[in-house]
Short mmCIF file of C-alpha atoms in Angstrom, two decimals:
data_model
loop_
_atom_site.label_atom_id
_atom_site.label_comp_id
_atom_site.label_asym_id
_atom_site.label_seq_id
_atom_site.Cartn_x
_atom_site.Cartn_y
_atom_site.Cartn_z
CA UNK A 11 35.04 21.93 15.45
CA UNK A 12 38.29 22.90 17.16
CA UNK A 13 38.95 21.27 20.52
CA UNK A 14 41.14 22.49 23.36
CA UNK A 15 41.91 21.22 26.86
CA UNK A 16 41.12 22.78 30.22
CA UNK A 17 38.07 24.95 29.67
CA UNK A 18 37.35 27.50 32.37
CA UNK A 19 34.14 26.69 34.25
CA UNK A 20 32.44 29.15 36.54
CA UNK A 21 29.09 30.14 38.00
CA UNK A 22 28.07 33.77 38.25
CA UNK A 23 25.36 35.48 40.26
CA UNK A 24 24.01 38.98 39.63
CA UNK A 25 22.05 41.41 41.78
CA UNK A 26 18.81 41.10 39.84
CA UNK A 27 16.85 38.27 38.26
CA UNK A 28 18.24 37.58 34.78
CA UNK A 29 16.92 35.56 31.87
CA UNK A 30 20.14 34.71 30.06
CA UNK A 31 18.97 34.05 26.50
CA UNK A 32 16.59 37.02 26.25
CA UNK A 33 19.11 39.35 27.90
CA UNK A 34 21.81 38.44 25.36
CA UNK A 35 19.50 38.37 22.32
CA UNK A 36 20.36 41.94 21.17
CA UNK A 37 23.98 40.83 20.77
CA UNK A 38 22.98 38.47 17.95
CA UNK A 39 23.22 40.03 14.48
CA UNK A 40 20.70 38.03 12.50
CA UNK A 41 19.72 34.36 12.66
CA UNK A 42 23.02 33.16 11.13
CA UNK A 43 25.44 35.32 13.10
CA UNK A 44 28.74 33.39 13.17
CA UNK A 45 29.56 34.91 16.58
CA UNK A 46 26.33 33.86 18.33
CA UNK A 47 24.45 30.60 18.46
CA UNK A 48 21.46 29.47 20.51
CA UNK A 49 21.56 25.73 21.24
CA UNK A 50 18.54 24.62 23.24
CA UNK A 51 18.91 26.22 26.67
CA UNK A 52 22.50 27.30 25.97
CA UNK A 53 23.85 30.46 24.36
CA UNK A 54 27.21 30.20 22.60
CA UNK A 55 29.22 33.32 21.82
CA UNK A 56 32.64 34.05 20.34
CA UNK A 57 34.39 37.30 21.15
CA UNK A 58 37.79 38.96 21.11
CA UNK A 59 38.98 40.15 24.50
CA UNK A 60 42.06 42.31 25.06
CA UNK A 61 43.80 39.11 26.11
CA UNK A 62 42.74 37.12 23.05
CA UNK A 63 39.84 35.22 21.48
CA UNK A 64 37.31 33.34 23.55
CA UNK A 65 34.35 31.04 23.01
CA UNK A 66 31.90 30.79 25.86
CA UNK A 67 28.75 28.83 26.56
CA UNK A 68 26.17 30.18 28.98
CA UNK A 69 23.37 28.17 30.55
CA UNK A 70 20.73 29.51 32.92
CA UNK A 71 21.54 28.59 36.54
CA UNK A 72 18.76 29.67 38.84
CA UNK A 73 16.80 32.90 38.62
CA UNK A 74 19.79 35.19 39.13
CA UNK A 75 22.74 33.58 37.41
CA UNK A 76 24.38 31.40 34.82
CA UNK A 77 26.89 28.63 34.39
CA UNK A 78 29.70 29.56 32.00
CA UNK A 79 32.23 27.38 30.22
CA UNK A 80 34.91 29.28 28.30
CA UNK A 81 37.73 28.30 25.96
CA UNK A 82 40.64 30.28 24.58
CA UNK A 83 43.19 32.88 25.73
CA UNK A 84 40.48 35.42 26.58
CA UNK A 85 38.65 33.11 28.99
CA UNK A 86 39.75 34.68 32.28
CA UNK A 87 39.00 38.19 31.04
CA UNK A 88 35.59 37.07 29.82
CA UNK A 89 34.80 35.58 33.22
CA UNK A 90 35.72 38.89 34.86
CA UNK A 91 33.23 40.62 32.56
CA UNK A 92 30.41 38.11 33.10
CA UNK A 93 28.48 39.99 35.81
CA UNK A 94 28.24 43.10 33.60
CA UNK A 95 27.38 40.96 30.58
CA UNK A 96 24.46 39.51 32.51
CA UNK A 97 23.18 42.88 33.70
CA UNK A 98 24.71 43.25 37.14
CA UNK A 99 25.37 46.93 36.34
CA UNK A 100 21.83 47.38 35.02
CA UNK A 101 19.90 49.07 37.81
CA UNK A 102 16.14 49.05 37.13
CA UNK A 103 15.43 51.18 40.21
CA UNK A 104 13.13 54.03 39.33
CA UNK A 105 11.58 52.35 36.31
CA UNK A 106 7.87 52.68 37.08
CA UNK A 107 5.92 52.80 33.82
CA UNK A 108 2.29 53.91 33.91
CA UNK A 109 1.11 52.86 30.46
CA UNK A 110 -0.79 49.54 30.81
CA UNK A 111 1.13 47.91 27.95
CA UNK A 112 4.48 48.68 29.56
CA UNK A 113 3.23 47.75 33.02
CA UNK A 114 2.16 44.35 31.70
CA UNK A 115 5.41 43.84 29.76
CA UNK A 116 7.43 44.69 32.86
CA UNK A 117 5.39 42.20 34.85
CA UNK A 118 5.86 39.44 32.25
CA UNK A 119 9.60 39.99 31.74
CA UNK A 120 11.07 41.02 35.10
CA UNK A 121 14.36 39.25 34.33
CA UNK A 122 15.11 41.08 31.09
CA UNK A 123 18.38 42.90 31.73
CA UNK A 124 20.48 45.30 29.64
CA UNK A 125 23.85 43.59 28.96
CA UNK A 126 27.18 45.41 29.00
CA UNK A 127 29.88 43.76 26.89
CA UNK A 128 32.53 46.47 27.16
CA UNK A 129 33.62 45.56 23.59
CA UNK A 130 33.10 48.69 21.53
CA UNK A 131 34.37 47.73 18.07
CA UNK A 132 32.44 44.44 18.16
CA UNK A 133 29.23 46.45 18.56
CA UNK A 134 30.25 49.31 16.31
CA UNK A 135 31.13 47.44 13.11
CA UNK A 136 27.78 45.60 12.77
CA UNK A 137 25.93 48.80 13.69
CA UNK A 138 27.68 50.62 10.84
CA UNK A 139 26.78 47.76 8.50
CA UNK A 140 23.12 48.24 9.49
CA UNK A 141 23.06 51.94 8.61
CA UNK A 142 20.36 52.80 6.05
CA UNK A 143 19.92 49.24 4.77
CA UNK A 144 17.58 46.34 5.40
CA UNK A 145 18.53 44.16 8.33
CA UNK A 146 18.65 41.09 6.12
CA UNK A 147 21.30 42.73 3.91
CA UNK A 148 23.34 43.97 6.88
CA UNK A 149 23.24 40.56 8.56
CA UNK A 150 24.46 38.90 5.37
CA UNK A 151 27.32 41.41 5.09
CA UNK A 152 28.35 40.81 8.71
CA UNK A 153 28.22 37.03 8.22
CA UNK A 154 30.32 37.17 5.07
CA UNK A 155 32.97 39.51 6.47
CA UNK A 156 33.33 37.71 9.81
CA UNK A 157 33.46 34.31 8.13
CA UNK A 158 36.06 35.58 5.65
CA UNK A 159 38.28 37.59 8.03
CA UNK A 160 37.52 36.33 11.53
CA UNK A 161 39.27 33.46 13.31
CA UNK A 162 37.87 30.01 14.11
CA UNK A 163 36.20 30.05 17.51
CA UNK A 164 38.36 28.26 20.11
CA UNK A 165 37.11 25.14 21.83
CA UNK A 166 34.27 22.82 20.83
CA UNK A 167 32.17 25.61 19.35
CA UNK A 168 29.29 24.77 17.02
CA UNK A 169 30.36 24.43 13.41
CA UNK A 170 30.85 27.72 11.60
CA UNK A 171 31.35 29.92 14.66
CA UNK A 172 33.99 32.62 14.25
CA UNK A 173 35.70 35.23 16.42
CA UNK A 174 35.19 38.77 15.03
CA UNK A 175 38.19 40.25 13.24
CA UNK A 176 40.66 42.33 15.22
CA UNK A 177 40.95 46.07 14.63
CA UNK A 178 44.17 45.45 12.69
CA UNK A 179 42.37 43.05 10.36
CA UNK A 180 39.41 45.40 9.85
CA UNK A 181 41.89 48.15 8.89
CA UNK A 182 43.32 45.92 6.16
CA UNK A 183 40.09 44.61 4.58
CA UNK A 184 40.37 45.56 0.88
CA UNK A 185 37.71 47.75 -0.65
CA UNK A 186 36.70 45.00 -3.07
CA UNK A 187 35.99 42.63 -0.18
CA UNK A 188 33.57 45.17 1.29
CA UNK A 189 32.03 45.47 -2.17
CA UNK A 190 31.62 41.68 -2.43
CA UNK A 191 29.91 41.78 0.97
CA UNK A 192 27.42 44.36 -0.40
CA UNK A 193 28.84 47.22 1.69
CA UNK A 194 28.93 50.61 -0.03
CA UNK A 195 32.12 52.73 0.09
CA UNK A 196 30.72 55.12 2.71
CA UNK A 197 30.06 52.43 5.29
CA UNK A 198 33.33 50.69 4.41
CA UNK A 199 35.29 53.90 5.04
CA UNK A 200 33.54 54.37 8.37
CA UNK A 201 34.44 50.84 9.49
CA UNK A 202 38.10 51.30 8.51
CA UNK A 203 38.18 54.71 10.23
CA UNK A 204 36.74 53.22 13.43
CA UNK A 205 39.26 50.37 13.31
CA UNK A 206 42.06 52.94 13.05
CA UNK A 207 40.70 54.57 16.23
CA UNK A 208 40.03 51.27 18.01
CA UNK A 209 42.29 51.83 21.03
CA UNK A 210 40.64 55.16 21.75
CA UNK A 211 37.17 53.76 21.14
CA UNK A 212 37.61 50.82 23.51
CA UNK A 213 38.45 53.25 26.31
CA UNK A 214 34.99 54.78 25.92
CA UNK A 215 33.64 51.84 27.91
CA UNK A 216 35.13 53.54 30.99
CA UNK A 217 33.21 56.81 30.38
CA UNK A 218 29.66 57.53 31.38
CA UNK A 219 27.29 56.27 28.66
CA UNK A 220 26.20 59.82 27.77
CA UNK A 221 29.80 61.00 27.35
CA UNK A 222 30.69 57.87 25.40
CA UNK A 223 27.78 58.41 22.98
CA UNK A 224 28.83 62.03 22.49
CA UNK A 225 32.42 61.03 21.71
CA UNK A 226 31.26 58.35 19.32
CA UNK A 227 29.22 60.92 17.41
CA UNK A 228 32.34 63.03 16.90
CA UNK A 229 33.60 60.39 14.42
CA UNK A 230 32.53 61.03 10.80
CA UNK A 231 29.96 58.44 9.80
CA UNK A 232 28.70 57.82 13.35
CA UNK A 233 25.38 59.47 14.09
CA UNK A 234 22.79 59.35 16.85
CA UNK A 235 21.34 56.00 15.76
CA UNK A 236 24.69 54.19 15.49
CA UNK A 237 25.96 55.61 18.78
CA UNK A 238 22.79 54.45 20.52
CA UNK A 239 23.06 50.94 19.06
CA UNK A 240 26.63 50.68 20.39
CA UNK A 241 25.73 52.16 23.76
CA UNK A 242 22.93 49.65 24.28
CA UNK A 243 25.33 46.72 23.90
CA UNK A 244 28.85 47.85 24.76
CA UNK A 245 27.94 50.30 27.55
CA UNK A 246 24.76 48.72 28.90
CA UNK A 247 22.97 52.05 28.45
CA UNK A 248 19.33 51.57 29.46
CA UNK A 249 18.40 55.01 28.09
CA UNK A 250 20.00 54.80 24.62
CA UNK A 251 17.07 55.36 22.29
CA UNK A 252 17.69 54.45 18.63
CA UNK A 253 16.39 57.66 17.09
CA UNK A 254 16.49 57.35 13.31
CA UNK A 255 15.59 53.67 13.21
CA UNK A 256 13.46 52.78 10.19
CA UNK A 257 10.83 50.89 12.22
CA UNK A 258 11.17 51.84 15.88
CA UNK A 259 8.96 54.94 16.09
CA UNK A 260 6.21 53.09 14.22
CA UNK A 261 6.48 50.10 16.56
CA UNK A 262 6.40 52.28 19.69
CA UNK A 263 3.49 54.28 18.34
CA UNK A 264 1.33 51.29 17.47
CA UNK A 265 2.21 49.35 20.62
CA UNK A 266 1.47 52.21 23.02
CA UNK A 267 -0.92 54.54 21.20
CA UNK A 268 -2.48 52.57 18.35
CA UNK A 269 -1.02 54.71 15.56
CA UNK A 270 2.44 55.40 14.14
CA UNK A 271 4.78 58.06 15.46
CA UNK A 272 7.69 59.85 13.85
CA UNK A 273 11.02 60.19 15.67
CA UNK A 274 10.15 63.53 17.26
CA UNK A 275 6.85 62.11 18.51
CA UNK A 276 8.55 59.02 19.93
CA UNK A 277 11.14 61.09 21.76
CA UNK A 278 8.44 63.34 23.21
CA UNK A 279 6.19 60.46 24.28
CA UNK A 280 9.03 58.55 25.97
CA UNK A 281 10.68 61.54 27.63
CA UNK A 282 9.12 60.78 31.01
CA UNK A 283 10.79 57.35 31.03
CA UNK A 284 14.35 58.70 31.21
CA UNK A 285 16.80 57.10 32.08
CA UNK A 286 15.02 53.90 31.01
CA UNK A 287 13.84 54.59 27.47
CA UNK A 288 15.77 51.71 25.89
CA UNK A 289 14.55 49.41 28.65
CA UNK A 290 11.00 50.33 27.70
CA UNK A 291 11.72 49.55 24.04
CA UNK A 292 13.25 46.18 24.92
CA UNK A 293 10.17 45.30 26.94
CA UNK A 294 7.84 46.34 24.13
CA UNK A 295 9.75 44.19 21.64
CA UNK A 296 9.84 41.22 24.03
CA UNK A 297 6.08 41.55 24.49
CA UNK A 298 5.52 41.38 20.73
CA UNK A 299 5.55 45.07 19.83
CA UNK A 300 6.32 44.37 16.18
CA UNK A 301 3.12 42.36 15.98
CA UNK A 302 1.14 45.52 16.76
CA UNK A 303 2.19 47.14 13.47
CA UNK A 304 -0.33 46.57 10.65
CA UNK A 305 1.11 44.86 7.59
CA UNK A 306 0.53 47.22 4.68
CA UNK A 307 1.98 47.11 1.20
CA UNK A 308 5.04 45.39 -0.20
CA UNK A 309 8.44 45.50 1.44
CA UNK A 310 10.93 47.93 -0.03
CA UNK A 311 13.61 46.17 -2.08
CA UNK A 312 16.94 45.16 -0.58
CA UNK A 313 19.67 47.32 -2.09
CA UNK A 314 22.51 45.42 -3.76
CA UNK A 315 25.60 47.63 -4.01
CA UNK A 316 27.58 44.96 -5.84
CA UNK A 317 26.03 45.86 -9.17
CA UNK A 318 27.11 49.50 -8.93
#
């Protein structure tokens, strides 16, 4: 662990009830994400603000807030972003599902918010790594690359926590390091290209989510699915539906209708929930939506690009 003096302590309140750990869960990229750690009732995260790296620890503090302790040069900027991170910008007004499964999920998880980090590249790189591969492989690639090229998390962070690499560092990652991390050349090129455009990409957080998604999709290698995954986290977009996800349409279909859907069917069936389609998906997952999918047949193999 790295220690530092004078952590920044603060309490934050938001407009809506918020359950801190479940709200921040989509920010974790796999169970061994070096940038995210759950420790009992606390959530630890390491991030890179414009003002520098930061480690922060969040603990639930009442029904509508959290206690935050932050270390590192980016602490003050992180504290400024805390309300948005905890869903203060996430307005659930107008979300009135009629399907009994969604009604019950909404009742059970009223404090599930959509977080807004405002950190585009930190959401974009792991989303690119998750394109067209098993989650377990993408999570391992993210862990290896961040551990290899990220910085030690400031403060008394849990062992092994790292701050994600800067855009400059991502631009300079050699092709063979991506290969060793089981990342094919196409995804590697997309990550480097995004890092080269990082300043422009970070400004997308000031656009409307729909405009930001459209501009993201103008970058070669960034499609509808990747743009949605970024929008959900960086922009707090409660309507960003991950069309093209390997499992999502099947999960939605079984959870709501008892049979699988394809992407077109999912989009059609959820159309009436705009602008809350991602909120509905989050609620279904929180309520155990993946458990509604029958287990049939063997898993497809995890692709290993390192042998190619």
